[in-house]
Tab-separated table of C-alpha atoms and ligand atoms in Angstrom:
chain	number	residue	atom	x	y	z
A	1	LEU	CA	0.000	0.000	0.000
A	2	SER	CA	1.520	3.256	-1.009
A	3	LYS	CA	1.723	6.103	1.433
A	4	SER	CA	0.152	8.569	-0.961
A	5	ASN	CA	-3.125	6.645	-0.837
A	6	GLN	CA	-3.687	7.588	2.775
A	7	ALA	CA	-4.858	11.126	3.357
A	8	SER	CA	-4.730	12.525	6.889
A	9	PRO	CA	-7.475	14.748	8.369
A	10	ALA	CA	-5.096	17.729	8.285
A	11	PHE	CA	-4.365	17.031	4.635
A	12	ASP	CA	-8.110	16.817	3.936
A	13	ARG	CA	-8.726	20.198	5.564
A	14	GLU	CA	-5.971	21.815	3.596
A	15	ARG	CA	-7.381	20.362	0.387
A	16	ALA	CA	-10.890	21.501	1.257
A	17	GLU	CA	-9.628	25.065	1.684
A	18	GLY	CA	-7.786	25.004	-1.641
A	19	ALA	CA	-10.729	23.287	-3.307
A	20	GLY	CA	-12.792	26.426	-3.934
A	21	ALA	CA	-10.540	27.859	-6.620
A	22	LEU	CA	-10.065	24.498	-8.312
A	23	ARG	CA	-13.812	23.880	-8.359
A	24	ALA	CA	-14.507	27.320	-9.783
A	25	ALA	CA	-11.885	26.887	-12.522
A	26	LEU	CA	-13.325	23.493	-13.438
A	27	LEU	CA	-16.913	24.762	-13.603
A	28	ARG	CA	-15.925	27.798	-15.675
A	29	TRP	CA	-14.090	25.549	-18.121
A	30	TYR	CA	-17.120	23.273	-18.387
A	31	ARG	CA	-19.449	26.206	-19.013
A	32	GLU	CA	-17.226	27.292	-21.883
A	33	HIS	CA	-16.129	23.949	-23.312
A	34	ALA	CA	-18.828	21.360	-22.647
A	35	ARG	CA	-19.613	19.455	-25.819
A	36	PRO	CA	-23.261	19.868	-26.847
A	37	LEU	CA	-24.190	16.230	-26.267
A	38	PRO	CA	-27.879	15.437	-26.803
A	39	TRP	CA	-28.549	14.392	-23.193
A	40	ARG	CA	-27.222	17.749	-22.040
A	41	ARG	CA	-30.173	19.514	-23.657
A	42	THR	CA	-32.679	17.973	-21.251
A	43	ASN	CA	-33.460	17.784	-17.529
A	44	ASP	CA	-35.760	14.832	-18.006
A	45	PRO	CA	-34.555	12.222	-15.501
A	46	TYR	CA	-35.783	9.411	-17.755
A	47	ALA	CA	-33.736	10.661	-20.740
A	48	ILE	CA	-30.670	11.130	-18.545
A	49	TRP	CA	-31.132	7.649	-17.129
A	50	VAL	CA	-31.217	6.193	-20.661
A	51	SER	CA	-28.059	8.119	-21.580
A	52	GLU	CA	-26.201	6.992	-18.481
A	53	VAL	CA	-27.063	3.347	-19.108
A	54	MET	CA	-25.926	3.582	-22.725
A	55	LEU	CA	-22.730	5.426	-21.779
A	56	GLN	CA	-21.670	2.870	-19.214
A	57	GLN	CA	-19.622	0.644	-21.460
A	58	THR	CA	-19.948	2.399	-24.795
A	59	GLN	CA	-18.171	5.388	-26.302
A	60	ILE	CA	-19.956	8.690	-26.661
A	61	ALA	CA	-19.694	8.846	-30.468
A	62	THR	CA	-21.355	5.421	-30.730
A	63	VAL	CA	-24.041	6.251	-28.181
A	64	ILE	CA	-25.293	9.505	-29.759
A	65	PRO	CA	-27.324	8.072	-32.702
A	66	TYR	CA	-28.617	5.188	-30.563
A	67	TYR	CA	-29.713	7.582	-27.845
A	68	GLU	CA	-31.555	9.788	-30.324
A	69	ARG	CA	-33.315	6.881	-32.003
A	70	PHE	CA	-34.214	5.325	-28.660
A	71	LEU	CA	-35.762	8.534	-27.333
A	72	ARG	CA	-37.705	9.055	-30.541
A	73	ALA	CA	-39.110	5.525	-30.230
A	74	PHE	CA	-39.684	5.732	-26.465
A	75	PRO	CA	-39.979	9.395	-25.491
A	76	SER	CA	-41.118	8.627	-21.952
A	77	CYS	CA	-40.631	6.054	-19.282
A	78	GLU	CA	-44.222	4.957	-19.807
A	79	CYS	CA	-43.646	4.365	-23.530
A	80	LEU	CA	-40.617	2.243	-22.774
A	81	ALA	CA	-42.402	0.316	-20.034
A	82	LYS	CA	-45.262	-0.557	-22.383
A	83	ALA	CA	-43.075	-1.533	-25.341
A	84	HIS	CA	-42.420	-5.117	-26.358
A	85	PHE	CA	-38.909	-6.131	-25.481
A	86	GLY	CA	-38.288	-7.243	-29.059
A	87	ARG	CA	-38.558	-3.629	-30.184
A	88	VAL	CA	-36.223	-2.470	-27.386
A	89	ALA	CA	-33.714	-5.161	-28.378
A	90	GLU	CA	-33.889	-4.042	-31.990
A	91	LEU	CA	-33.041	-0.458	-31.064
A	92	TRP	CA	-30.228	-1.675	-28.824
A	93	SER	CA	-28.719	-4.023	-31.388
A	94	GLY	CA	-25.159	-2.902	-32.071
A	95	LEU	CA	-24.645	-1.067	-28.787
A	96	GLY	CA	-23.392	-4.182	-27.051
A	97	TYR	CA	-23.641	-5.255	-23.423
A	98	TYR	CA	-27.107	-6.204	-24.277
A	99	ARG	CA	-28.133	-7.156	-20.727
A	100	ARG	CA	-28.334	-3.423	-20.066
A	101	ALA	CA	-31.326	-3.216	-22.407
A	102	ARG	CA	-33.206	-5.923	-20.511
A	103	LEU	CA	-32.528	-4.218	-17.213
A	104	LEU	CA	-33.502	-0.806	-18.550
A	105	HIS	CA	-36.777	-2.191	-19.833
A	106	ALA	CA	-37.462	-3.948	-16.525
A	107	GLY	CA	-36.434	-0.729	-14.764
A	108	ALA	CA	-38.935	1.346	-16.745
A	109	ARG	CA	-41.708	-1.067	-15.767
A	110	LYS	CA	-40.761	-0.771	-12.132
A	111	VAL	CA	-40.712	3.040	-12.312
A	112	LEU	CA	-44.134	3.061	-13.949
A	113	LYS	CA	-45.615	0.604	-11.458
A	114	ASP	CA	-44.088	1.899	-8.218
A	115	PHE	CA	-43.131	5.530	-8.862
A	116	GLY	CA	-45.866	6.788	-11.186
A	117	GLY	CA	-43.546	6.833	-14.200
A	118	GLN	CA	-41.153	9.365	-12.609
A	119	PHE	CA	-37.573	8.325	-11.888
A	120	PRO	CA	-37.326	8.798	-8.102
A	121	ALA	CA	-35.304	11.708	-6.701
A	122	ARG	CA	-34.300	9.769	-3.576
A	123	TYR	CA	-31.205	7.599	-3.722
A	124	GLU	CA	-32.672	4.678	-1.745
A	125	GLU	CA	-35.699	4.538	-4.044
A	126	ALA	CA	-33.609	4.851	-7.194
A	127	ARG	CA	-31.552	1.875	-6.073
A	128	LYS	CA	-34.680	-0.296	-6.032
A	129	ILE	CA	-34.915	-0.037	-9.816
A	130	PRO	CA	-33.492	-3.032	-11.713
A	131	GLY	CA	-30.135	-2.156	-13.273
A	132	VAL	CA	-29.727	1.060	-11.292
A	133	GLY	CA	-26.600	0.628	-9.209
A	134	HIS	CA	-24.642	3.174	-7.242
A	135	TYR	CA	-23.142	4.745	-10.358
A	136	THR	CA	-26.377	5.214	-12.313
A	137	ALA	CA	-28.330	6.407	-9.283
A	138	SER	CA	-25.650	8.998	-8.489
A	139	ALA	CA	-25.403	10.192	-12.084
A	140	VAL	CA	-29.162	10.644	-12.537
A	141	LEU	CA	-29.656	12.230	-9.124
A	142	SER	CA	-26.866	14.749	-9.605
A	143	ILE	CA	-27.519	15.612	-13.255
A	144	ALA	CA	-31.323	15.558	-13.339
A	145	TYR	CA	-32.180	16.526	-9.761
A	146	GLY	CA	-29.160	18.570	-8.663
A	147	LYS	CA	-28.432	16.319	-5.677
A	148	PRO	CA	-24.852	16.719	-4.418
A	149	VAL	CA	-23.748	13.114	-4.953
A	150	PRO	CA	-20.400	12.460	-6.610
A	151	VAL	CA	-20.016	10.175	-9.621
A	152	LEU	CA	-16.889	8.111	-9.882
A	153	ASP	CA	-15.953	6.433	-13.134
A	154	GLY	CA	-12.614	5.573	-14.711
A	155	ASN	CA	-12.159	9.028	-16.264
A	156	VAL	CA	-12.962	10.824	-13.033
A	157	ALA	CA	-10.632	8.546	-11.082
A	158	ARG	CA	-7.780	9.311	-13.468
A	159	VAL	CA	-8.262	13.075	-13.161
A	160	LEU	CA	-8.382	12.903	-9.368
A	161	ALA	CA	-5.461	10.501	-9.101
A	162	ARG	CA	-3.354	12.882	-11.157
A	163	LEU	CA	-4.375	15.920	-9.124
A	164	GLU	CA	-3.089	14.152	-6.023
A	165	GLY	CA	-0.247	12.232	-7.653
A	166	ARG	CA	-1.882	9.017	-6.561
A	167	ARG	CA	-0.899	5.578	-7.830
A	168	GLY	CA	-3.092	2.502	-7.708
A	169	ASN	CA	-6.341	1.770	-9.503
A	170	LEU	CA	-10.065	1.502	-8.887
A	171	ALA	CA	-9.872	-2.230	-8.275
A	172	GLN	CA	-7.993	-1.451	-5.030
A	173	LEU	CA	-10.262	-0.612	-2.145
A	174	ASN	CA	-7.920	1.909	-0.500
A	175	PHE	CA	-7.452	3.777	-3.773
A	176	ARG	CA	-11.199	3.905	-4.346
A	177	ARG	CA	-11.827	5.146	-0.804
A	178	ALA	CA	-9.190	7.863	-1.096
A	179	VAL	CA	-10.595	9.077	-4.410
A	180	GLU	CA	-14.129	9.052	-3.012
A	181	ARG	CA	-13.039	11.161	-0.054
A	182	GLN	CA	-11.296	13.590	-2.392
A	183	LEU	CA	-14.424	13.794	-4.535
A	184	ASN	CA	-16.647	14.451	-1.522
A	185	LEU	CA	-14.491	17.431	-0.567
A	186	LEU	CA	-14.377	18.797	-4.056
A	187	ILE	CA	-17.945	18.381	-5.316
A	188	SER	CA	-19.929	21.523	-6.004
A	189	ILE	CA	-23.031	21.636	-3.816
A	190	ARG	CA	-24.695	24.192	-6.062
A	191	LYS	CA	-23.949	22.576	-9.434
A	192	PRO	CA	-23.269	18.909	-8.798
A	193	GLY	CA	-24.483	17.790	-12.236
A	194	SER	CA	-22.150	20.175	-14.057
A	195	PHE	CA	-19.357	19.369	-11.651
A	196	ASN	CA	-19.643	15.624	-12.224
A	197	GLN	CA	-19.896	16.014	-15.974
A	198	ALA	CA	-16.995	18.475	-15.986
A	199	LEU	CA	-14.712	15.879	-14.437
A	200	MET	CA	-15.898	13.225	-16.908
A	201	GLU	CA	-15.402	15.662	-19.765
A	202	LEU	CA	-11.935	16.627	-18.597
A	203	GLY	CA	-10.983	12.949	-18.494
A	204	GLN	CA	-12.481	12.316	-21.946
A	205	THR	CA	-11.067	15.275	-23.837
A	206	THR	CA	-8.029	16.604	-21.993
A	207	CYS	CA	-6.693	14.494	-19.148
A	208	LEU	CA	-6.227	11.588	-21.570
A	209	PRO	CA	-4.737	8.279	-20.410
A	210	ARG	CA	-1.545	8.197	-22.461
A	211	ASP	CA	-1.325	11.659	-23.870
A	212	PRO	CA	-2.629	14.255	-21.399
A	213	ARG	CA	-3.047	17.762	-22.827
A	214	CYS	CA	-1.912	19.612	-19.758
A	215	GLY	CA	-1.603	22.898	-21.635
A	216	ALA	CA	-5.371	22.923	-22.160
A	217	CYS	CA	-6.259	21.808	-18.643
A	218	PRO	CA	-8.121	24.301	-16.467
A	219	VAL	CA	-6.760	22.764	-13.249
A	220	HIS	CA	-3.136	22.018	-14.193
A	221	ARG	CA	-2.003	24.485	-11.480
A	222	TRP	CA	-3.257	22.036	-8.871
A	223	CYS	CA	-1.909	18.887	-10.509
A	224	ARG	CA	0.611	16.952	-8.462
A	225	ALA	CA	1.244	14.397	-11.250
A	226	LEU	CA	2.210	17.222	-13.615
A	227	GLN	CA	4.529	18.674	-10.984
A	228	LEU	CA	6.165	15.273	-10.644
A	229	GLY	CA	6.917	15.319	-14.367
A	230	ARG	CA	5.158	12.339	-15.932
A	231	PRO	CA	1.392	12.776	-15.537
A	232	GLN	CA	0.732	9.879	-17.913
A	233	ASP	CA	2.174	7.484	-15.304
A	234	PHE	CA	-0.758	8.191	-12.962
A	235	PRO	CA	-2.685	6.245	-11.884
A	236	ALA	CA	-1.128	2.807	-12.362
A	237	PRO	CA	-2.789	0.888	-15.219
A	238	ARG	CA	-5.611	-1.393	-14.290
A	239	PRO	CA	-5.269	-5.063	-15.195
A	240	ARG	CA	-7.377	-5.791	-18.266
A	241	ARG	CA	-9.760	-8.649	-18.629
A	242	ALA	CA	-8.305	-11.145	-21.091
A	243	ILE	CA	-9.984	-11.241	-24.484
A	244	GLU	CA	-11.526	-14.630	-25.102
A	245	ARG	CA	-10.924	-16.038	-28.578
A	246	ARG	CA	-13.512	-18.482	-29.889
A	247	HIS	CA	-14.782	-20.012	-33.068
A	248	LEU	CA	-18.397	-19.806	-34.081
A	249	ALA	CA	-19.841	-22.012	-36.797
A	250	ALA	CA	-22.921	-20.462	-38.423
A	251	ALA	CA	-25.248	-22.155	-40.905
A	252	ALA	CA	-26.784	-20.465	-43.916
A	253	ILE	CA	-29.675	-22.825	-44.681
A	254	TYR	CA	-31.622	-21.968	-47.803
A	255	ASP	CA	-35.041	-23.109	-48.890
A	256	ASN	CA	-35.616	-21.506	-52.268
A	257	HIS	CA	-34.814	-17.857	-51.642
A	258	LYS	CA	-35.550	-17.931	-47.933
A	259	ILE	CA	-32.956	-18.375	-45.261
A	260	ALA	CA	-33.430	-19.963	-41.821
A	261	LEU	CA	-33.000	-17.894	-38.670
A	262	VAL	CA	-33.396	-18.763	-35.000
A	263	ARG	CA	-33.733	-16.691	-31.829
A	264	GLY	CA	-30.469	-16.206	-29.979
A	265	LEU	CA	-26.912	-17.070	-30.856
A	266	ASP	CA	-25.406	-19.609	-28.466
A	267	GLU	CA	-24.626	-19.657	-24.754
A	268	GLY	CA	-27.488	-17.266	-24.017
A	269	LEU	CA	-26.119	-14.415	-26.129
A	270	VAL	CA	-28.502	-11.927	-27.803
A	271	ARG	CA	-31.432	-14.105	-26.842
A	272	ASP	CA	-34.092	-11.834	-28.310
A	273	LEU	CA	-32.599	-11.213	-31.725
A	274	TRP	CA	-32.648	-13.279	-34.906
A	275	ASN	CA	-29.476	-15.140	-35.861
A	276	PHE	CA	-28.152	-17.740	-38.232
A	277	PRO	CA	-28.154	-21.062	-36.325
A	278	SER	CA	-24.748	-20.921	-34.643
A	279	VAL	CA	-22.605	-22.842	-32.180
A	280	PHE	CA	-19.379	-21.952	-30.395
A	281	GLY	CA	-16.322	-24.166	-30.251
A	282	ALA	CA	-12.721	-23.910	-29.132
A	283	SER	CA	-11.566	-24.789	-32.649
A	284	GLU	CA	-13.047	-24.487	-36.105
A	285	ARG	CA	-13.575	-28.212	-36.217
A	286	GLU	CA	-15.234	-28.509	-32.833
A	287	ALA	CA	-17.594	-25.659	-33.692
A	288	VAL	CA	-18.764	-27.200	-36.960
A	289	GLU	CA	-19.195	-30.664	-35.473
A	290	ARG	CA	-21.334	-29.278	-32.699
A	291	LEU	CA	-23.279	-27.188	-35.218
A	292	ALA	CA	-24.107	-30.277	-37.305
A	293	ALA	CA	-25.321	-32.122	-34.212
A	294	ARG	CA	-27.391	-29.162	-33.046
A	295	LEU	CA	-29.017	-28.711	-36.462
A	296	GLU	CA	-30.020	-32.330	-36.793
A	297	LEU	CA	-31.679	-32.105	-33.431
A	298	LEU	CA	-33.364	-28.827	-34.256
A	299	SER	CA	-34.598	-29.666	-37.733
A	300	GLY	CA	-35.279	-33.367	-37.282
A	301	SER	CA	-33.547	-33.912	-40.591
A	302	PRO	CA	-30.107	-35.078	-41.614
A	303	LEU	CA	-28.188	-32.139	-42.831
A	304	GLU	CA	-25.230	-31.457	-45.019
A	305	LEU	CA	-22.873	-28.594	-44.215
A	306	ARG	CA	-20.581	-27.332	-46.926
A	307	GLY	CA	-17.748	-24.910	-46.458
A	308	PRO	CA	-16.801	-22.706	-44.778
A	309	VAL	CA	-18.161	-20.544	-47.568
A	310	ALA	CA	-17.233	-17.343	-45.730
A	311	ARG	CA	-15.119	-16.239	-42.802
A	312	LEU	CA	-15.375	-13.106	-40.724
A	313	ARG	CA	-14.414	-11.769	-37.342
A	314	HIS	CA	-16.807	-10.308	-34.811
A	315	GLY	CA	-16.396	-8.817	-31.344
A	316	ILE	CA	-19.056	-9.166	-28.646
A	317	THR	CA	-18.239	-7.716	-25.246
A	318	PHE	CA	-14.943	-9.365	-24.253
A	319	ARG	CA	-15.069	-12.078	-26.899
A	320	SER	CA	-13.247	-11.987	-30.198
A	321	ILE	CA	-15.040	-14.421	-32.449
A	322	GLU	CA	-13.779	-16.087	-35.607
A	323	VAL	CA	-16.929	-16.858	-37.535
A	324	GLU	CA	-17.066	-19.568	-40.165
A	325	VAL	CA	-20.213	-19.698	-42.267
A	326	TYR	CA	-21.350	-23.021	-43.770
A	327	ALA	CA	-23.940	-23.581	-46.453
A	328	GLY	CA	-26.555	-25.964	-45.095
A	329	HIS	CA	-28.844	-28.176	-47.126
A	330	LEU	CA	-31.775	-29.930	-45.548
A	331	ARG	CA	-32.260	-33.258	-47.294
A	332	ARG	CA	-35.956	-33.075	-46.542
A	333	LEU	CA	-38.204	-30.574	-44.860
A	334	SER	CA	-39.704	-32.014	-41.707
A	335	PRO	CA	-42.431	-30.468	-39.560
A	336	ARG	CA	-39.733	-29.384	-37.140
A	337	THR	CA	-38.212	-26.987	-39.639
A	338	LYS	CA	-41.096	-24.748	-38.583
A	339	LYS	CA	-38.861	-23.895	-35.662
A	340	PHE	CA	-36.902	-21.767	-38.068
A	341	HIS	CA	-37.928	-18.279	-39.032
A	342	TRP	CA	-37.649	-18.073	-42.808
A	343	THR	CA	-36.742	-14.751	-44.315
A	344	THR	CA	-34.857	-13.193	-47.204
A	345	LEU	CA	-31.386	-11.715	-47.017
A	346	SER	CA	-32.706	-8.235	-47.725
A	347	MET	CA	-35.385	-8.475	-44.995
A	348	LEU	CA	-32.680	-9.521	-42.593
A	349	GLN	CA	-31.242	-6.001	-42.570
A	350	ARG	CA	-34.591	-4.576	-41.484
A	351	THR	CA	-35.824	-7.010	-38.837
A	352	GLY	CA	-34.721	-7.537	-35.275
A	353	ALA	CA	-31.578	-9.392	-36.235
A	354	SER	CA	-28.300	-9.224	-34.319
A	355	GLN	CA	-25.383	-7.195	-35.653
A	356	LEU	CA	-23.581	-10.412	-36.410
A	357	ALA	CA	-26.518	-11.813	-38.402
A	358	LYS	CA	-26.671	-8.593	-40.426
A	359	LYS	CA	-22.960	-8.807	-41.059
A	360	ILE	CA	-23.185	-12.424	-42.227
A	361	GLY	CA	-26.224	-11.507	-44.306
A	362	SER	CA	-24.395	-8.778	-46.176
A	363	VAL	CA	-21.391	-11.052	-46.816
A	364	LEU	CA	-23.759	-13.678	-48.270
A	365	GLU	CA	-25.510	-11.067	-50.342
A	366	GLN	CA	-22.217	-9.872	-51.788
A	367	MET	CA	-21.244	-13.460	-52.606
A	368	ARG	CA	-24.513	-13.973	-54.416
A	369	LEU	CA	-24.074	-10.780	-56.421
A	370	GLY	CA	-20.351	-11.325	-57.035
B	401	ADE	N1	-20.260	9.307	-19.386
B	401	ADE	C1	-21.203	8.922	-18.525
B	401	ADE	N2	-22.065	9.904	-18.312
B	401	ADE	C2	-21.679	10.941	-19.082
B	401	ADE	C3	-22.165	12.236	-19.308
B	401	ADE	N3	-23.265	12.649	-18.707
B	401	ADE	N4	-21.493	13.024	-20.160
B	401	ADE	C4	-20.393	12.556	-20.755
B	401	ADE	N5	-19.902	11.360	-20.585
B	401	ADE	C5	-20.523	10.547	-19.759
């Protein structure tokens, strides 16, 4: 445990006294430089909730069009609560971390049922909503309701760690506690939403992980890491989750001009979206053998798989997937082939299909044209 992670009460007091000028400089910078992001045009707690859920594991540039489409489709909590999940899944497809969509939908139902459709302004109540953890509750309460609760994410932690010249990372309890204490002293009571977003913004645009732009930073005067000479070395890097590499065998089964789709991919992934029948394996060979077995079971018919006729790579969450596509021919149509959803390649792009299915579909379409 490094010494710099432990702040003393005297140190805290000194910081609190110096905090006023830092806070003012940060808020002034935010007023002048805040990017005009679509969720910053509203005080609607529901809209801010949606944005915070989308922003949790996804980059801002990706989120913007999804956020706008989502709010056009479901402009209120009530609209979302009453929607079919299939439609929600469709609008989420491509954003990733798809479980968030299920929780958001369940959350909207809870808010409609128990809180009259209004996202609660009290922390304890907000936490009763499915999918609303400490982070989301704090973000919505501070931004939409002006409650003085700090929000700590990776960007904020980096900014604060640099200000104090603190090593360590958020996975370490003592680091997290120290940063939380620092944040509690620093937060603006009058403008907590702007304050929280200012720190996020500073981390996203200026106090960058590898290449901090200290010349443009409104609080560089107070930055211990800069004084020490190598701000990019703070905080210590966080261990990354290993990327899992897998093979996925997918079947393109034609009957005339229609192609067979099923709900879900494999292993419970994207359960509510249409996909080519697919099975994971550790190797190409294992994947295709398991796919053949699965398809015989599913269709009740012996099946011939030819290929792979196409290969592509796809990333879902922390998986990097090598996809091999096989052409499948049913030797006879049995009643069980009704389990498939038959559609055309061009319809595929417009229905509630997964990103991967759309990607495979456009590769197949190109092959047919080429
Ligand atoms: N990341 C999470 N919440 C955000 C917000 N309100 N603005 C910018 N980035 C964010």
